[in-house]
Amino acid sequence: MQNLTIVMYHYVRPLADSRYPELKALELDRFRGQLAHIDRHYHVVDMEQLIAAVRPDGEPLPENPLLLTFDDGYMDHFEHVLPLLSERGWQGSFFPPACSVVDRRVLDVNKLHFVLASVSDPEILVKYVYSAMNEARDRFGLEANEAMFARLAGDSRYDDPCTAFVKRALQRELPEAFRTTLVDELFSQYVSSDEQDFAAELYMSEKELTGLLDAGMFIGSHGCQHYWLNSLDRQAQIEEVDNSLDFMERLGVSRKDWVMCYPYGGYDESLLGILRSRGCAIGLTTEVRVADIDRCDPLALPRLDTNDLPTSAASAAE
Ligand SMILES: [Zn+2]
């Protein structure tokens, strides 16, 4: 058995002083505290060490190894994370979706985060979705509002029922053409009418990504369009993978021993076959547990969320 704690981060920012203090983000001070906790209880390892360790004759990882991963290519990572990791001489692994970097588009999932951070009460959004569903019910054959709410609102690790319903309905459940339009309407009504401008603030550009590489950080694939890759047919999966590899190559990332981080944790057998044929070394999921790299498929390693670890150095190891 060889345990490895892989921690997943998304937004990391000085939240209280920011324009969106209600955003579900990790407050920068808590991130600092978490790094201090990690320093006391773990050995932070590089992605290159992990890639070597999963080979049959690989060099084992040090005791209590931990890998830091940052999804979605936020500017937060360049502005706030990079300096703190560099200070400690630690490597982070960063996973930007190509489309947000190249096309300067805001991902639907991010639009929704900022919509939720901008309204005083998520029930406003539930009512908005209900009324749009009423109008589109016949066209898309939608179920009754309350039935959908009952199905989607429960069982979330972090969200209240209204927020969980809005997220699930608008990220996945409603037909794509319908939910994309709804998210766009909400984004321009509550957040910004200039998506390009917002994207330029929210995400790193190729310049910052190259800066990460120059500082010794690791960059891997998070697909192009941030799709649930297990919902695509094989041809579309191939395009997502190959286009993201082309994008990374332009940044200067090698096609040998590259790493895939599945958007929303979604993967299937067809995708795994494509990844193997292209020499993918490691795949990161959103399944929540500590990895055992002697037993796990290296293309399906589980991760913990930052919320699963303490955020101060004083906390005992768990
Ligand atoms: Zn993502």
Short mmCIF file of C-alpha atoms and ligand atoms in Angstrom, two decimals:
data_model
loop_
_atom_site.label_atom_id
_atom_site.label_comp_id
_atom_site.label_asym_id
_atom_site.label_seq_id
_atom_site.Cartn_x
_atom_site.Cartn_y
_atom_site.Cartn_z
CA MET A 1 0.00 0.00 0.00
CA GLN A 2 1.30 3.43 -0.93
CA ASN A 3 -1.03 6.24 0.09
CA LEU A 4 -1.01 9.59 -1.67
CA THR A 5 -3.16 12.56 -0.69
CA ILE A 6 -4.07 14.60 -3.74
CA VAL A 7 -5.74 17.90 -2.89
CA MET A 8 -8.00 19.71 -5.34
CA TYR A 9 -8.36 23.49 -5.36
CA HIS A 10 -10.49 25.85 -7.44
CA TYR A 11 -10.83 29.56 -6.55
CA VAL A 12 -8.22 30.81 -4.04
CA ARG A 13 -8.42 34.56 -3.35
CA PRO A 14 -8.61 37.29 -0.72
CA LEU A 15 -12.34 36.72 -0.71
CA ALA A 16 -13.59 39.17 1.93
CA ASP A 17 -11.94 42.09 0.12
CA SER A 18 -12.98 41.00 -3.35
CA ARG A 19 -15.82 42.12 -5.59
CA TYR A 20 -17.63 38.79 -5.02
CA PRO A 21 -17.28 38.03 -1.31
CA GLU A 22 -20.10 35.45 -1.55
CA LEU A 23 -18.25 33.36 -4.14
CA LYS A 24 -17.66 29.78 -2.95
CA ALA A 25 -13.89 30.23 -2.84
CA LEU A 26 -11.06 29.42 -0.47
CA GLU A 27 -10.05 32.55 1.47
CA LEU A 28 -6.36 33.27 0.86
CA ASP A 29 -5.52 33.29 4.59
CA ARG A 30 -7.08 29.86 4.98
CA PHE A 31 -5.00 28.65 2.03
CA ARG A 32 -1.88 29.96 3.79
CA GLY A 33 -2.98 28.12 6.94
CA GLN A 34 -3.58 24.94 4.97
CA LEU A 35 -0.09 25.12 3.44
CA ALA A 36 1.34 25.44 6.96
CA HIS A 37 -0.67 22.38 8.02
CA ILE A 38 0.58 20.47 4.98
CA ASP A 39 4.14 21.51 5.74
CA ARG A 40 3.87 20.00 9.22
CA HIS A 41 2.28 16.71 8.28
CA TYR A 42 3.15 15.87 4.66
CA HIS A 43 5.84 15.83 1.99
CA VAL A 44 4.68 17.74 -1.06
CA VAL A 45 5.65 15.80 -4.19
CA ASP A 46 6.05 16.86 -7.82
CA MET A 47 3.92 15.42 -10.60
CA GLU A 48 7.14 14.05 -12.14
CA GLN A 49 7.73 12.05 -8.92
CA LEU A 50 4.21 10.63 -9.11
CA ILE A 51 4.60 9.72 -12.79
CA ALA A 52 7.83 7.88 -11.93
CA ALA A 53 6.25 6.21 -8.89
CA VAL A 54 3.35 4.61 -10.80
CA ARG A 55 5.74 2.80 -13.16
CA PRO A 56 6.17 -0.91 -12.31
CA ASP A 57 9.78 -0.42 -11.18
CA GLY A 58 9.17 3.14 -10.01
CA GLU A 59 10.91 4.99 -7.23
CA PRO A 60 8.57 5.02 -4.18
CA LEU A 61 7.22 8.36 -2.93
CA PRO A 62 8.45 9.81 0.37
CA GLU A 63 6.42 9.21 3.53
CA ASN A 64 3.04 11.00 3.76
CA PRO A 65 3.18 12.31 0.21
CA LEU A 66 0.80 15.02 -0.96
CA LEU A 67 0.17 16.46 -4.41
CA LEU A 68 -1.37 19.91 -4.94
CA THR A 69 -3.76 20.33 -7.90
CA PHE A 70 -5.52 23.46 -9.15
CA ASP A 71 -8.40 23.17 -11.62
CA ASP A 72 -9.80 25.54 -14.25
CA GLY A 73 -6.89 27.93 -14.93
CA TYR A 74 -8.02 30.84 -12.75
CA MET A 75 -5.95 34.01 -12.55
CA ASP A 76 -6.17 33.39 -8.76
CA HIS A 77 -3.61 30.65 -9.27
CA PHE A 78 -1.06 32.94 -10.87
CA GLU A 79 -1.67 35.90 -8.57
CA HIS A 80 -2.11 34.20 -5.20
CA VAL A 81 -1.08 30.54 -5.38
CA LEU A 82 2.16 30.72 -7.38
CA PRO A 83 3.97 33.13 -5.01
CA LEU A 84 3.10 31.03 -1.94
CA LEU A 85 4.18 27.76 -3.55
CA SER A 86 7.37 29.31 -4.90
CA GLU A 87 8.21 30.61 -1.42
CA ARG A 88 8.11 27.05 -0.10
CA GLY A 89 9.79 25.52 -3.15
CA TRP A 90 6.71 23.36 -3.81
CA GLN A 91 5.23 22.40 -7.15
CA GLY A 92 1.55 22.76 -7.98
CA SER A 93 -0.18 21.10 -10.94
CA PHE A 94 -2.53 23.33 -12.92
CA PHE A 95 -5.33 22.30 -15.27
CA PRO A 96 -6.71 25.04 -17.54
CA PRO A 97 -9.45 24.21 -20.07
CA ALA A 98 -8.13 25.37 -23.47
CA CYS A 99 -11.26 27.29 -24.53
CA SER A 100 -11.23 29.72 -21.62
CA VAL A 101 -7.60 30.58 -22.41
CA VAL A 102 -7.81 30.69 -26.20
CA ASP A 103 -11.35 31.93 -26.88
CA ARG A 104 -11.69 34.04 -23.73
CA ARG A 105 -15.04 32.46 -22.99
CA VAL A 106 -16.42 32.10 -19.49
CA LEU A 107 -17.33 28.47 -18.75
CA ASP A 108 -21.02 27.94 -17.99
CA VAL A 109 -20.11 26.49 -14.62
CA ASN A 110 -18.16 29.67 -13.75
CA LYS A 111 -20.95 31.92 -14.99
CA LEU A 112 -23.23 30.13 -12.58
CA HIS A 113 -20.81 30.53 -9.65
CA PHE A 114 -20.73 34.29 -10.16
CA VAL A 115 -24.50 34.50 -10.66
CA LEU A 116 -24.95 32.66 -7.34
CA ALA A 117 -22.42 35.01 -5.70
CA SER A 118 -24.31 38.05 -7.01
CA VAL A 119 -27.88 37.34 -5.88
CA SER A 120 -28.93 37.84 -2.30
CA ASP A 121 -31.06 34.68 -2.14
CA PRO A 122 -30.80 31.57 -4.37
CA GLU A 123 -34.58 31.27 -4.27
CA ILE A 124 -34.68 34.17 -6.76
CA LEU A 125 -32.88 31.89 -9.20
CA VAL A 126 -35.15 28.93 -8.48
CA LYS A 127 -38.13 31.12 -9.42
CA TYR A 128 -36.33 32.30 -12.55
CA VAL A 129 -35.64 28.71 -13.62
CA TYR A 130 -39.24 27.68 -12.82
CA SER A 131 -40.70 30.41 -14.97
CA ALA A 132 -38.35 29.62 -17.88
CA MET A 133 -39.26 25.93 -17.51
CA ASN A 134 -42.96 26.78 -17.66
CA GLU A 135 -42.44 28.53 -20.99
CA ALA A 136 -40.23 25.80 -22.47
CA ARG A 137 -42.04 22.76 -20.99
CA ASP A 138 -43.82 21.62 -24.16
CA ARG A 139 -40.91 22.30 -26.49
CA PHE A 140 -38.43 20.23 -24.45
CA GLY A 141 -40.84 17.85 -22.69
CA LEU A 142 -39.71 19.03 -19.24
CA GLU A 143 -40.94 17.47 -16.02
CA ALA A 144 -42.98 19.42 -13.44
CA ASN A 145 -41.01 22.09 -11.54
CA GLU A 146 -41.57 20.63 -8.07
CA ALA A 147 -40.74 17.10 -9.20
CA MET A 148 -37.44 18.31 -10.63
CA PHE A 149 -36.70 20.26 -7.46
CA ALA A 150 -37.35 17.20 -5.30
CA ARG A 151 -35.03 15.15 -7.50
CA LEU A 152 -32.12 17.63 -7.60
CA ALA A 153 -32.18 19.68 -4.39
CA GLY A 154 -30.97 17.10 -1.85
CA ASP A 155 -27.77 15.41 -0.91
CA SER A 156 -25.16 18.05 -1.63
CA ARG A 157 -21.92 18.17 0.34
CA TYR A 158 -21.76 21.96 0.45
CA ASP A 159 -24.91 23.56 -0.97
CA ASP A 160 -28.34 24.45 0.44
CA PRO A 161 -31.28 22.88 -1.46
CA CYS A 162 -32.04 25.93 -3.65
CA THR A 163 -28.40 26.33 -4.67
CA ALA A 164 -28.03 22.60 -5.32
CA PHE A 165 -31.14 22.61 -7.51
CA VAL A 166 -30.01 25.65 -9.53
CA LYS A 167 -26.51 24.22 -10.05
CA ARG A 168 -27.65 20.77 -11.07
CA ALA A 169 -30.49 21.98 -13.29
CA LEU A 170 -28.31 24.50 -15.09
CA GLN A 171 -25.11 22.46 -15.26
CA ARG A 172 -26.46 19.16 -16.39
CA GLU A 173 -30.15 18.28 -16.13
CA LEU A 174 -31.93 20.67 -18.45
CA PRO A 175 -31.43 20.25 -22.23
CA GLU A 176 -28.15 21.88 -23.23
CA ALA A 177 -29.52 24.49 -25.66
CA PHE A 178 -32.07 25.59 -23.07
CA ARG A 179 -29.78 25.76 -20.05
CA THR A 180 -26.98 27.54 -21.95
CA THR A 181 -29.37 30.32 -22.93
CA LEU A 182 -30.67 30.56 -19.37
CA VAL A 183 -27.17 30.78 -17.89
CA ASP A 184 -26.23 33.46 -20.43
CA GLU A 185 -29.31 35.50 -19.54
CA LEU A 186 -28.59 35.24 -15.83
CA PHE A 187 -24.91 36.07 -16.31
CA SER A 188 -25.58 39.23 -18.28
CA GLN A 189 -28.39 40.27 -15.93
CA TYR A 190 -26.55 39.74 -12.62
CA VAL A 191 -22.81 39.72 -13.39
CA SER A 192 -21.46 41.23 -16.61
CA SER A 193 -22.54 42.07 -20.13
CA ASP A 194 -18.95 41.77 -21.37
CA GLU A 195 -17.97 38.11 -21.28
CA GLN A 196 -14.55 38.58 -22.97
CA ASP A 197 -13.57 41.22 -20.49
CA PHE A 198 -14.74 39.09 -17.56
CA ALA A 199 -12.86 36.05 -18.93
CA ALA A 200 -9.66 38.09 -19.23
CA GLU A 201 -9.90 38.92 -15.52
CA LEU A 202 -10.97 35.46 -14.41
CA TYR A 203 -8.58 33.17 -16.30
CA MET A 204 -4.87 33.03 -16.96
CA SER A 205 -3.73 33.71 -20.51
CA GLU A 206 -0.93 31.85 -22.30
CA LYS A 207 1.45 34.41 -20.83
CA GLU A 208 0.68 33.48 -17.21
CA LEU A 209 0.63 29.77 -18.04
CA THR A 210 4.10 30.04 -19.54
CA GLY A 211 5.08 31.88 -16.36
CA LEU A 212 3.89 28.90 -14.29
CA LEU A 213 6.01 26.53 -16.38
CA ASP A 214 9.05 28.80 -16.07
CA ALA A 215 8.58 28.73 -12.29
CA GLY A 216 8.72 24.89 -12.29
CA MET A 217 4.99 24.29 -12.01
CA PHE A 218 3.23 21.46 -13.88
CA ILE A 219 0.45 21.94 -16.44
CA GLY A 220 -1.93 19.19 -17.55
CA SER A 221 -5.05 18.82 -19.67
CA HIS A 222 -8.52 19.76 -18.47
CA GLY A 223 -10.02 19.26 -21.96
CA CYS A 224 -10.96 22.13 -24.25
CA GLN A 225 -14.59 23.00 -23.61
CA HIS A 226 -14.81 21.66 -20.05
CA TYR A 227 -17.39 19.04 -21.09
CA TRP A 228 -18.41 16.00 -19.07
CA LEU A 229 -16.18 13.79 -21.22
CA ASN A 230 -18.23 10.67 -20.38
CA SER A 231 -21.26 12.29 -22.05
CA LEU A 232 -19.49 12.62 -25.44
CA ASP A 233 -19.30 10.10 -28.26
CA ARG A 234 -15.89 8.65 -29.09
CA GLN A 235 -15.12 11.07 -31.93
CA ALA A 236 -15.90 14.08 -29.74
CA GLN A 237 -13.76 12.62 -26.94
CA ILE A 238 -10.84 12.27 -29.38
CA GLU A 239 -11.23 15.90 -30.47
CA GLU A 240 -11.36 17.18 -26.89
CA VAL A 241 -8.22 15.23 -25.98
CA ASP A 242 -6.19 15.98 -29.12
CA ASN A 243 -7.09 19.67 -29.22
CA SER A 244 -6.11 20.05 -25.58
CA LEU A 245 -2.79 18.29 -26.31
CA ASP A 246 -2.14 20.70 -29.21
CA PHE A 247 -2.91 23.59 -26.86
CA MET A 248 -0.50 22.31 -24.22
CA GLU A 249 2.20 21.70 -26.81
CA ARG A 250 1.98 25.35 -27.82
CA LEU A 251 2.61 26.27 -24.19
CA GLY A 252 5.68 24.03 -24.13
CA VAL A 253 4.24 20.98 -22.33
CA SER A 254 5.58 17.62 -23.50
CA ARG A 255 3.22 15.06 -25.10
CA LYS A 256 5.14 12.35 -23.30
CA ASP A 257 3.90 11.43 -19.82
CA TRP A 258 1.14 14.02 -19.75
CA VAL A 259 -1.67 14.24 -17.20
CA MET A 260 -5.44 14.45 -17.63
CA CYS A 261 -7.74 16.01 -15.06
CA TYR A 262 -11.36 15.09 -15.91
CA PRO A 263 -13.77 18.04 -15.85
CA TYR A 264 -16.43 17.25 -13.18
CA GLY A 265 -14.56 13.97 -12.72
CA GLY A 266 -16.35 12.45 -15.74
CA TYR A 267 -14.64 9.59 -17.64
CA ASP A 268 -15.53 6.21 -19.14
CA GLU A 269 -13.83 3.18 -20.74
CA SER A 270 -13.83 4.71 -24.21
CA LEU A 271 -12.01 7.79 -22.93
CA LEU A 272 -9.49 5.70 -20.98
CA GLY A 273 -8.64 3.81 -24.21
CA ILE A 274 -8.02 7.10 -26.02
CA LEU A 275 -5.82 8.35 -23.18
CA ARG A 276 -3.77 5.15 -23.10
CA SER A 277 -3.20 5.29 -26.85
CA ARG A 278 -1.81 8.81 -26.45
CA GLY A 279 0.59 8.06 -23.62
CA CYS A 280 -1.34 9.68 -20.78
CA ALA A 281 0.44 8.84 -17.52
CA ILE A 282 -1.98 10.02 -14.83
CA GLY A 283 -5.73 10.73 -14.70
CA LEU A 284 -7.31 12.71 -11.87
CA THR A 285 -10.94 12.24 -10.83
CA THR A 286 -13.15 13.98 -8.27
CA GLU A 287 -13.82 10.82 -6.31
CA VAL A 288 -13.19 11.82 -2.70
CA ARG A 289 -10.62 9.68 -0.92
CA VAL A 290 -6.90 9.25 -0.37
CA ALA A 291 -5.28 7.40 -3.29
CA ASP A 292 -3.39 4.14 -2.93
CA ILE A 293 -1.10 4.27 -5.94
CA ASP A 294 -0.20 0.58 -5.67
CA ARG A 295 -3.83 -0.37 -6.22
CA CYS A 296 -5.57 2.48 -8.07
CA ASP A 297 -5.59 2.69 -11.85
CA PRO A 298 -3.13 5.57 -12.45
CA LEU A 299 -5.70 6.99 -14.89
CA ALA A 300 -8.36 7.18 -12.16
CA LEU A 301 -6.75 8.62 -9.04
CA PRO A 302 -9.11 10.02 -6.38
CA ARG A 303 -8.60 13.44 -4.77
CA LEU A 304 -9.60 15.22 -1.59
CA ASP A 305 -11.17 18.67 -1.70
CA THR A 306 -9.42 21.52 0.11
CA ASN A 307 -12.42 21.49 2.49
CA ASP A 308 -11.43 17.99 3.63
CA LEU A 309 -8.16 19.29 5.11
CA PRO A 310 -7.64 21.65 8.06
CA THR A 311 -6.81 25.26 7.28
CA SER A 312 -4.49 26.01 10.15
CA ALA A 313 -1.10 24.68 11.16
CA ALA A 314 -2.33 24.02 14.70
CA SER A 315 -4.73 21.27 13.61
CA ALA A 316 -3.75 17.67 14.18
CA ALA A 317 -3.07 15.45 11.20
CA GLU A 318 -6.05 13.49 9.91
ZN ZN B 1 -12.94 22.06 -13.98
#
